[in-house]
CSV table of N, CA, C and O in Angstrom, one decimal:
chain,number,residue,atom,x,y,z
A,1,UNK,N,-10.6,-7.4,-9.2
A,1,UNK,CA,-9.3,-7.7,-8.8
A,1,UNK,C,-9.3,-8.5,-7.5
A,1,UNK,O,-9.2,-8.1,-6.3
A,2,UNK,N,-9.4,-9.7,-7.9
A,2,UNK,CA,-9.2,-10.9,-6.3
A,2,UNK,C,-9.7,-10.8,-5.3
A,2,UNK,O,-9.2,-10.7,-4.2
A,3,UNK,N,-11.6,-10.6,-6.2
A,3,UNK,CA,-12.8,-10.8,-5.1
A,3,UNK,C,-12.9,-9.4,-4.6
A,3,UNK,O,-14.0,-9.3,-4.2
A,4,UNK,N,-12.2,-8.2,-4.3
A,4,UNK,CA,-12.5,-7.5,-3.3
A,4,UNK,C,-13.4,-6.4,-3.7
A,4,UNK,O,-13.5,-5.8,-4.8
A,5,UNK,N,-13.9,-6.1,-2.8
A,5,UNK,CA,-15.0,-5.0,-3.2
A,5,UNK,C,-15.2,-3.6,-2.6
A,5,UNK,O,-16.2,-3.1,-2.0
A,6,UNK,N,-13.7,-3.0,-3.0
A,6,UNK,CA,-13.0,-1.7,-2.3
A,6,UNK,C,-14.1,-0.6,-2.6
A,6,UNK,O,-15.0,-1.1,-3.3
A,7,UNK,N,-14.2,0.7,-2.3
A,7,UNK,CA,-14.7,1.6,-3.1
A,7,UNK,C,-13.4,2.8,-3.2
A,7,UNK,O,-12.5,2.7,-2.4
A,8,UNK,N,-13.5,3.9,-4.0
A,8,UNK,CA,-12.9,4.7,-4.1
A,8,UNK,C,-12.2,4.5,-4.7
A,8,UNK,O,-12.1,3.4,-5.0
A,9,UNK,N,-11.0,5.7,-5.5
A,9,UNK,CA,-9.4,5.4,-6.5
A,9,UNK,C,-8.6,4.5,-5.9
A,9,UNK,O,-8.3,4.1,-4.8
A,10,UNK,N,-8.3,4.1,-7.1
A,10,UNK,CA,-7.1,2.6,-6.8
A,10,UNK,C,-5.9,3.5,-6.7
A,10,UNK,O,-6.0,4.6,-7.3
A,11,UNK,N,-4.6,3.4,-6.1
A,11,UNK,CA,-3.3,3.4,-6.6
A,11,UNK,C,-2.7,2.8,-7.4
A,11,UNK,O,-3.2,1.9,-8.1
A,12,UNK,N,-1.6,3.1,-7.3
A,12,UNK,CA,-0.5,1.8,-8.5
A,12,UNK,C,0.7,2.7,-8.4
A,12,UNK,O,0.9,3.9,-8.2
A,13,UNK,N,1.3,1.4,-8.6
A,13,UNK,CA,2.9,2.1,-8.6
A,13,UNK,C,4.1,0.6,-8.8
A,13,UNK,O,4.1,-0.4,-8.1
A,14,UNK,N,4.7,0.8,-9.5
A,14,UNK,CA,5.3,-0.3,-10.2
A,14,UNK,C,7.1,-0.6,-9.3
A,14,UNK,O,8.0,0.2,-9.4
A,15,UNK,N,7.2,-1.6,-8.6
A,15,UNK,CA,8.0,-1.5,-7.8
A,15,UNK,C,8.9,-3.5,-7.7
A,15,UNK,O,8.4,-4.5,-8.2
A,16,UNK,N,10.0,-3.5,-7.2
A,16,UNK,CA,10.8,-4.4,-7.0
A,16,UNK,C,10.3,-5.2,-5.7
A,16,UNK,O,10.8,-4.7,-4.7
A,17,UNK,N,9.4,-6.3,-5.6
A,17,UNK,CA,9.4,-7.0,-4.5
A,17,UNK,C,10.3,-8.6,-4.8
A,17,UNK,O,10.5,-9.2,-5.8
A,18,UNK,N,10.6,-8.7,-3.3
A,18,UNK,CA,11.1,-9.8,-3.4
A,18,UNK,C,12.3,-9.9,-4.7
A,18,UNK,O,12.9,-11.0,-4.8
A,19,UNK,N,12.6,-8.7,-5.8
A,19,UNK,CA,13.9,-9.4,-6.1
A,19,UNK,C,12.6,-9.6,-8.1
A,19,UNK,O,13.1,-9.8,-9.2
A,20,UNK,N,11.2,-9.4,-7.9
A,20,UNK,CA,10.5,-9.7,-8.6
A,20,UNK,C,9.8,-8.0,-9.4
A,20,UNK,O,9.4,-7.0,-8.7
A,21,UNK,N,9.8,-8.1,-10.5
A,21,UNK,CA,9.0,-6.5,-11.1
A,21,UNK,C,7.6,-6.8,-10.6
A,21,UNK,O,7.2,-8.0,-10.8
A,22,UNK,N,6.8,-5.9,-10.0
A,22,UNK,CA,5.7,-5.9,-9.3
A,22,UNK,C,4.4,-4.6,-9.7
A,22,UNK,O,4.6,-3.4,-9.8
A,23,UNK,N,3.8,-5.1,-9.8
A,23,UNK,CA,2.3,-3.4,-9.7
A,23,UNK,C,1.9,-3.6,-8.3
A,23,UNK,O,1.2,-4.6,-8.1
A,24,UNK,N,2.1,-2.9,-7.3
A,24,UNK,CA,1.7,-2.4,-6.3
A,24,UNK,C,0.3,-1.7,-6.5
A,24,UNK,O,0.1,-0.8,-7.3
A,25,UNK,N,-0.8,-2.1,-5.6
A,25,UNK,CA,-1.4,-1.4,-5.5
A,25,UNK,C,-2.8,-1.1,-4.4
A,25,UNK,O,-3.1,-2.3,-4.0
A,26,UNK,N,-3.6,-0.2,-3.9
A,26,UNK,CA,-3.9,0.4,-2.4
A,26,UNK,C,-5.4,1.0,-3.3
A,26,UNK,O,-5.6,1.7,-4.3
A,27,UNK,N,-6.6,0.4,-1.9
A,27,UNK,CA,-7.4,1.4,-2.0
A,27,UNK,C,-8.4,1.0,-0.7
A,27,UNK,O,-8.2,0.2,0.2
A,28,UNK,N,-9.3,1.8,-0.9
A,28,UNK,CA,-10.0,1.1,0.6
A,28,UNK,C,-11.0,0.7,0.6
A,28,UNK,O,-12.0,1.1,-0.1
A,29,UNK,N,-11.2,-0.5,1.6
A,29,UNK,CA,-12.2,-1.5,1.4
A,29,UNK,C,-12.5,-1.7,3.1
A,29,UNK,O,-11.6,-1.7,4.0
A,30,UNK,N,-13.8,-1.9,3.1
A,30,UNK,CA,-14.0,-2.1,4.2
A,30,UNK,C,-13.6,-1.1,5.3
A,30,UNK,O,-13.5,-1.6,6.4
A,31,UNK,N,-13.4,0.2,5.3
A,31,UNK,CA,-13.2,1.1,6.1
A,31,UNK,C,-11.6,1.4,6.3
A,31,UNK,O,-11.2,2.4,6.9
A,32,UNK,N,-11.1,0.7,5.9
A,32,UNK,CA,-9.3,0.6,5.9
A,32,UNK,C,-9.1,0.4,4.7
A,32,UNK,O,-9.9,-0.1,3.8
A,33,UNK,N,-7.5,0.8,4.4
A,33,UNK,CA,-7.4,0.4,3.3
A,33,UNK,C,-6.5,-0.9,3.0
A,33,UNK,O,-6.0,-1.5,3.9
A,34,UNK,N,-6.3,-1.3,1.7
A,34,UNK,CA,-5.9,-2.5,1.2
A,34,UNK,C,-4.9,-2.4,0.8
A,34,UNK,O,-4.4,-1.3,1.0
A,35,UNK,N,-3.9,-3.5,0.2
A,35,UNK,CA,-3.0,-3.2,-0.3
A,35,UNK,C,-2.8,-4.6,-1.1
A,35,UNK,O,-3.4,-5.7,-0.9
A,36,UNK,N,-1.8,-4.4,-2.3
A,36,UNK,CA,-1.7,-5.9,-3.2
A,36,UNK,C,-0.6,-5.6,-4.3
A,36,UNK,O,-0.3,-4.6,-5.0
A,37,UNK,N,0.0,-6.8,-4.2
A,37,UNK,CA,1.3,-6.8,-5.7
A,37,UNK,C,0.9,-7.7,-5.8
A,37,UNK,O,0.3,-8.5,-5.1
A,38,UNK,N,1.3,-7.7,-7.6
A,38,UNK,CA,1.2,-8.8,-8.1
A,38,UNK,C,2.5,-8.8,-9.4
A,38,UNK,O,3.2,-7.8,-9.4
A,39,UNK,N,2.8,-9.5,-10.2
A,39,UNK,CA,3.7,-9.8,-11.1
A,39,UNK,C,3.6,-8.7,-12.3
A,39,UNK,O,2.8,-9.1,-13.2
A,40,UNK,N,4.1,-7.7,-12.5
A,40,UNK,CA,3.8,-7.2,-13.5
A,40,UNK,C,3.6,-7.8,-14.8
A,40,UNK,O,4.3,-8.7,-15.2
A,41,UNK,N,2.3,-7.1,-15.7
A,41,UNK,CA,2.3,-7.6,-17.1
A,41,UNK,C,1.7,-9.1,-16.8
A,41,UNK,O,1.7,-9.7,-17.9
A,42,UNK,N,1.2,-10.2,-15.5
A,42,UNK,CA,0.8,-11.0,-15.2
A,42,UNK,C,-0.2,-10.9,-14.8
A,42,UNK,O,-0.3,-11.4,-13.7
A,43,UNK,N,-1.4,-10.1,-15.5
A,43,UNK,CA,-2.5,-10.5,-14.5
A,43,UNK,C,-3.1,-11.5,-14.3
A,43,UNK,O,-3.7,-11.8,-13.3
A,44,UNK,N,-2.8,-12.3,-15.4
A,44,UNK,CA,-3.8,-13.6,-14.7
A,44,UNK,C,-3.3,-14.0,-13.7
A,44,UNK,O,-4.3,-14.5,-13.1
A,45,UNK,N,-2.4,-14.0,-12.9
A,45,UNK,CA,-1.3,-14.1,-11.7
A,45,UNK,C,-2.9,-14.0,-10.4
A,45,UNK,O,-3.2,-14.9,-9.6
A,46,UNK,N,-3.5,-12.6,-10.6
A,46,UNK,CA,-4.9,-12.6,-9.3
A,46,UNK,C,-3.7,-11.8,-8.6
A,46,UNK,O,-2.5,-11.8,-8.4
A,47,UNK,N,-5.0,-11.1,-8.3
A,47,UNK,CA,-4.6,-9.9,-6.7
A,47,UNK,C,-4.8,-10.7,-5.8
A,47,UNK,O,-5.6,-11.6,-6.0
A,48,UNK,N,-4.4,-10.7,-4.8
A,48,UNK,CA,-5.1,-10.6,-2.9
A,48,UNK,C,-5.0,-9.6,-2.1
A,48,UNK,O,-3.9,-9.3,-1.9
A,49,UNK,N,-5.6,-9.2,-1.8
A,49,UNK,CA,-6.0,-7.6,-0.9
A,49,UNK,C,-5.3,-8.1,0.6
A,49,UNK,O,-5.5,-9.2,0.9
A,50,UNK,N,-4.8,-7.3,1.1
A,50,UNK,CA,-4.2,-7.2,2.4
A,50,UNK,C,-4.7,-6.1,2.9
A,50,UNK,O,-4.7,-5.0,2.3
A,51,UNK,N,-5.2,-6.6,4.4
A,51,UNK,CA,-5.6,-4.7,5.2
A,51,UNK,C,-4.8,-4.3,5.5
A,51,UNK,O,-4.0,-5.1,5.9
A,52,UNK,N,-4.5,-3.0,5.6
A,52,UNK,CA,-3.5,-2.2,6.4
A,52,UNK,C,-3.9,-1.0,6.5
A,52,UNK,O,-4.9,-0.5,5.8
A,53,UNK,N,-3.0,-0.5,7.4
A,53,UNK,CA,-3.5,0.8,7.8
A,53,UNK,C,-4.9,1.1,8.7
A,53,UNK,O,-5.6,0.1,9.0
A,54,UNK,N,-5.2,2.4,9.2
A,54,UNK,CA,-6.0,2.1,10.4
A,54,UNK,C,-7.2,2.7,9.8
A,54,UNK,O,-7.4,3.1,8.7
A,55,UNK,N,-8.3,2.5,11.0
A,55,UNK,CA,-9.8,2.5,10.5
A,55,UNK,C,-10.2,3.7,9.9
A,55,UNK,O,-10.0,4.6,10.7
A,56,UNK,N,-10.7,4.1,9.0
A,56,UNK,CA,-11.3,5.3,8.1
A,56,UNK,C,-10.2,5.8,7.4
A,56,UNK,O,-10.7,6.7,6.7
A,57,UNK,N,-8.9,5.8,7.1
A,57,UNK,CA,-8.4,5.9,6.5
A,57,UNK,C,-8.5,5.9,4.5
A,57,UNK,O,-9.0,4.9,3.9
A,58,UNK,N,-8.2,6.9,4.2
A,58,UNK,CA,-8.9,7.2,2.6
A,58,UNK,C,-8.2,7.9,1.9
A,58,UNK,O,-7.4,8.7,2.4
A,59,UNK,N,-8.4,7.8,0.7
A,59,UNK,CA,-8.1,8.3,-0.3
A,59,UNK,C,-6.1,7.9,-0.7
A,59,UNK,O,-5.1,8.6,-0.4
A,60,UNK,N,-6.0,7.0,-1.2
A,60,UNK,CA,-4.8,6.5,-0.7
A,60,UNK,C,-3.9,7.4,-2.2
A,60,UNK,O,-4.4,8.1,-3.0
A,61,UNK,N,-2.1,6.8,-2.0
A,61,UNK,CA,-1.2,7.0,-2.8
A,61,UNK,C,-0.4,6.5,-2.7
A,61,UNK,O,-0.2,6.2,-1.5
A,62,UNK,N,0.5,6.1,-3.6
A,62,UNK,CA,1.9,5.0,-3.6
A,62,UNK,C,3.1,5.5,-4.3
A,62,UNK,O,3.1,6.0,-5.4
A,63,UNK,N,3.7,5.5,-3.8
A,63,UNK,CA,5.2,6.2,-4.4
A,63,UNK,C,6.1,5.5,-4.2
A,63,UNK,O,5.8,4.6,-3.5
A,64,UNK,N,7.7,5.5,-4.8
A,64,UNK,CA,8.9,5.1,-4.2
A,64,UNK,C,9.6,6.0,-3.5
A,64,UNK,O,9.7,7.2,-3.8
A,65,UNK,N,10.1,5.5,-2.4
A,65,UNK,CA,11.2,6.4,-2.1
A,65,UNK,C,12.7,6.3,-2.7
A,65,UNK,O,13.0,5.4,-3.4
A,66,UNK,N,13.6,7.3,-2.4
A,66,UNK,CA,14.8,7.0,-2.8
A,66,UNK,C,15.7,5.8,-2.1
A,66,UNK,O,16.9,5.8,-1.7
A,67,UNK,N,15.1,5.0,-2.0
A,67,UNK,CA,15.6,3.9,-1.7
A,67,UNK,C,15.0,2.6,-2.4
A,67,UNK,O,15.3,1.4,-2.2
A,68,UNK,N,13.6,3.2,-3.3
A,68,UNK,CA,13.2,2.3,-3.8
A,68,UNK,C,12.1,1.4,-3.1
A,68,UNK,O,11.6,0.4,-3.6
A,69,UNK,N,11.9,2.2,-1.7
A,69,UNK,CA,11.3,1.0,-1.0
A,69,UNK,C,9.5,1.5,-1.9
A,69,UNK,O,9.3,2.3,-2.8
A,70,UNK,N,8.7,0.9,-1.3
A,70,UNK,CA,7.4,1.1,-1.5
A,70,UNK,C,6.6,2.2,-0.4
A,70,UNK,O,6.7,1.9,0.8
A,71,UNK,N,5.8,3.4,-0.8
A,71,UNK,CA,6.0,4.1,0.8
A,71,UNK,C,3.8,4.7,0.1
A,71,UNK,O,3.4,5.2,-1.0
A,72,UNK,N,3.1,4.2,1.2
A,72,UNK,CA,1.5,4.3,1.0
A,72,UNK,C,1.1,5.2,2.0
A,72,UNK,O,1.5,5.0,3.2
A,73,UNK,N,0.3,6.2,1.7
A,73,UNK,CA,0.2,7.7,2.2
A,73,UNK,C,-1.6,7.8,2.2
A,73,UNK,O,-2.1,7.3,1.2
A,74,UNK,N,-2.4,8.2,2.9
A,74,UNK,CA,-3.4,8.3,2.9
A,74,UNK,C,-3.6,9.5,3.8
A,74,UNK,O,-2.8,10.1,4.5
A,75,UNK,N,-5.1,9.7,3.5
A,75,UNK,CA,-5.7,11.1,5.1
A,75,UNK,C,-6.3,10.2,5.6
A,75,UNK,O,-6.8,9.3,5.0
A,76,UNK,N,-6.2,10.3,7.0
A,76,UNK,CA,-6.5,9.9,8.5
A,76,UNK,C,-7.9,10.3,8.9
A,76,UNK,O,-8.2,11.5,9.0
A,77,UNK,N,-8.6,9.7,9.2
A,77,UNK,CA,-10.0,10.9,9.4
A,77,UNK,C,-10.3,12.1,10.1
A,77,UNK,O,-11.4,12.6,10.0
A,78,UNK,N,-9.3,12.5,11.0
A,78,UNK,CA,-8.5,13.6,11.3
A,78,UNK,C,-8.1,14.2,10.5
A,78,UNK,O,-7.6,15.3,11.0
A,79,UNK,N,-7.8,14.1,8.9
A,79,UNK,CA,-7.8,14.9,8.3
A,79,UNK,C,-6.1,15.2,8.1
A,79,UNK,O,-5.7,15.9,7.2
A,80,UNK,N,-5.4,14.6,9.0
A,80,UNK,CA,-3.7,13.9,9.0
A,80,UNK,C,-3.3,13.8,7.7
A,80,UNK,O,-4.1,13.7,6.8
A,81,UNK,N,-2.2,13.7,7.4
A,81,UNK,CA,-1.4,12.2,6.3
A,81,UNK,C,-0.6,11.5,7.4
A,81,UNK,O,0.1,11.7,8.4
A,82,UNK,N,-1.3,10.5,6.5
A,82,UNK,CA,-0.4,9.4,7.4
A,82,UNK,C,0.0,8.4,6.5
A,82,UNK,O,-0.8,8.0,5.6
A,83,UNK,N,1.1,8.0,6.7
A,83,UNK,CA,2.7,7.4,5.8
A,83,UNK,C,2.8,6.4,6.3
A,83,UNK,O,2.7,6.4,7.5
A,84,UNK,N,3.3,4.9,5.5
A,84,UNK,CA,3.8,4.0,6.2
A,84,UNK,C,5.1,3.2,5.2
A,84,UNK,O,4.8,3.1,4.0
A,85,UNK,N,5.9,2.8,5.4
A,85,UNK,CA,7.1,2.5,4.2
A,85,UNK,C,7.4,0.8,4.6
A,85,UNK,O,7.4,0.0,5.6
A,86,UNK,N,7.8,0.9,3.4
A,86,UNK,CA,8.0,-0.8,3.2
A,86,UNK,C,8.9,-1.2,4.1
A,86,UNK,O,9.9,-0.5,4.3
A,87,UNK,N,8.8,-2.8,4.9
A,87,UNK,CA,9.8,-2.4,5.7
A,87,UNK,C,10.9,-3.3,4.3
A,87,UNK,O,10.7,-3.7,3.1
A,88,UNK,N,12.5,-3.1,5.5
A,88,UNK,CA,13.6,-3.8,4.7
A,88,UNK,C,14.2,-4.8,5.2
A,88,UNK,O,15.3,-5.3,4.8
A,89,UNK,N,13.6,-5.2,6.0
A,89,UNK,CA,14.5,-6.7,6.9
A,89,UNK,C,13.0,-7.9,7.1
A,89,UNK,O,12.8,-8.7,7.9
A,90,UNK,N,12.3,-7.7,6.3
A,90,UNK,CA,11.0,-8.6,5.8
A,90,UNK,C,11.0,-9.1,4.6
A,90,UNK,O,11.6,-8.4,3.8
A,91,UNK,N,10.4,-10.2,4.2
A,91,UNK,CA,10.5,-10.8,2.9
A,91,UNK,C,8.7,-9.9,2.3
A,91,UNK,O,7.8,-9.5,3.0
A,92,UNK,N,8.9,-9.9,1.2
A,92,UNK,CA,7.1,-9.5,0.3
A,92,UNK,C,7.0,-8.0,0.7
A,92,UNK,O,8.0,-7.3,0.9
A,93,UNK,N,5.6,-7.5,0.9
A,93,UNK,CA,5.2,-6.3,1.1
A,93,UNK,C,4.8,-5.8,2.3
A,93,UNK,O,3.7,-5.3,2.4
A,94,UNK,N,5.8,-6.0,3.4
A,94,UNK,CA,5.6,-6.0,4.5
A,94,UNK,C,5.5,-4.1,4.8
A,94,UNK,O,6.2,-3.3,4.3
A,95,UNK,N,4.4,-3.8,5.9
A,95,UNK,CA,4.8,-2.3,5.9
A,95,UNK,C,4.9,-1.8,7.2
A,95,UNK,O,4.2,-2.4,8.0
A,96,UNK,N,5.8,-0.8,7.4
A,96,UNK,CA,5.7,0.0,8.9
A,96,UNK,C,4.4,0.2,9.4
A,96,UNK,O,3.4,0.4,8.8
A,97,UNK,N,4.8,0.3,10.3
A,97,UNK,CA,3.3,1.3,11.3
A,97,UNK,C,3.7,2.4,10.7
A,97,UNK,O,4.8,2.9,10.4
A,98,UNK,N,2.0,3.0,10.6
A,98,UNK,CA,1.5,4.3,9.9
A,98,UNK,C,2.4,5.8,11.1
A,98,UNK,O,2.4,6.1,12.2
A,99,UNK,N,2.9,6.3,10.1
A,99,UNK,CA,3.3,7.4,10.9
A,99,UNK,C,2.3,8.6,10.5
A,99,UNK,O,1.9,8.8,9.3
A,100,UNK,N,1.8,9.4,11.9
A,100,UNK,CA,1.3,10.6,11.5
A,100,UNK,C,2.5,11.8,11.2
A,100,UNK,O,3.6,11.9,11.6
A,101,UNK,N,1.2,12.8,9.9
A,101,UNK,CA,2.6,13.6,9.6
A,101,UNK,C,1.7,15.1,9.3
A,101,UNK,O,0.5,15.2,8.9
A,102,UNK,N,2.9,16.4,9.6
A,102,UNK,CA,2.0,17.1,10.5
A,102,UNK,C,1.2,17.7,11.5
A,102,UNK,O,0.5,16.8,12.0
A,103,UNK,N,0.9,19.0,12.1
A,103,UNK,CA,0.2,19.2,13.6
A,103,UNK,C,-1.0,18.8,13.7
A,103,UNK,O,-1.7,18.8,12.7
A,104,UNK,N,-1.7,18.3,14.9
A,104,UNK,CA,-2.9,18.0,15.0
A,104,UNK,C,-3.6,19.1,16.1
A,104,UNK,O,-4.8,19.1,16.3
């Protein structure tokens, strides 16, 4: 999927970008994890991996929230969850900074 050479479970999760039906989807490469939409039902379309999220971060998840937005959840190497949600005043798959969630 567009060159990258992540290791570990992929996510997915099928979501509204830009106004477009999308396959979202997160895993980690390179010590962080990735992220990528593409056109649903279009793969010849090609992924591109985007980093996000912070260093050792793993084992990822994608969900909607009740708002539809896109929201990618991983453990922290602290052993944390940590959350970051799509923003809404950005065009594409832009995402918040990672919130931690839970005591440390």
């Amino acid at each position: 999927l567009g060159g990258s050479t992540g290791t570990g479970p992929v996510a997915a999760v099928r979501a509204v970008v830009d106004g477009h039906d999308c396959t979202v989807l997160a895993h980690q490469d390179a010590g962080r994890l990735a992220v990528a939409a593409h056109p649903s039902e279009d793969e010849a379309a090609g992924v591109w991996w985007t980093p996000s999220g912070e260093q050792g971060a793993h084992t990822p998840a994608l969900a909607l929230d009740g708002r539809g937005r896109v929201v990618l959840a991983a453990l922290g190497v602290d052993g944390r969850l940590l959350v970051a949600r799509q923003k809404t005043d950005e065009d594409g798959l832009a995402l918040r900074a990672w919130n931690r969630v839970g005591s440390g």
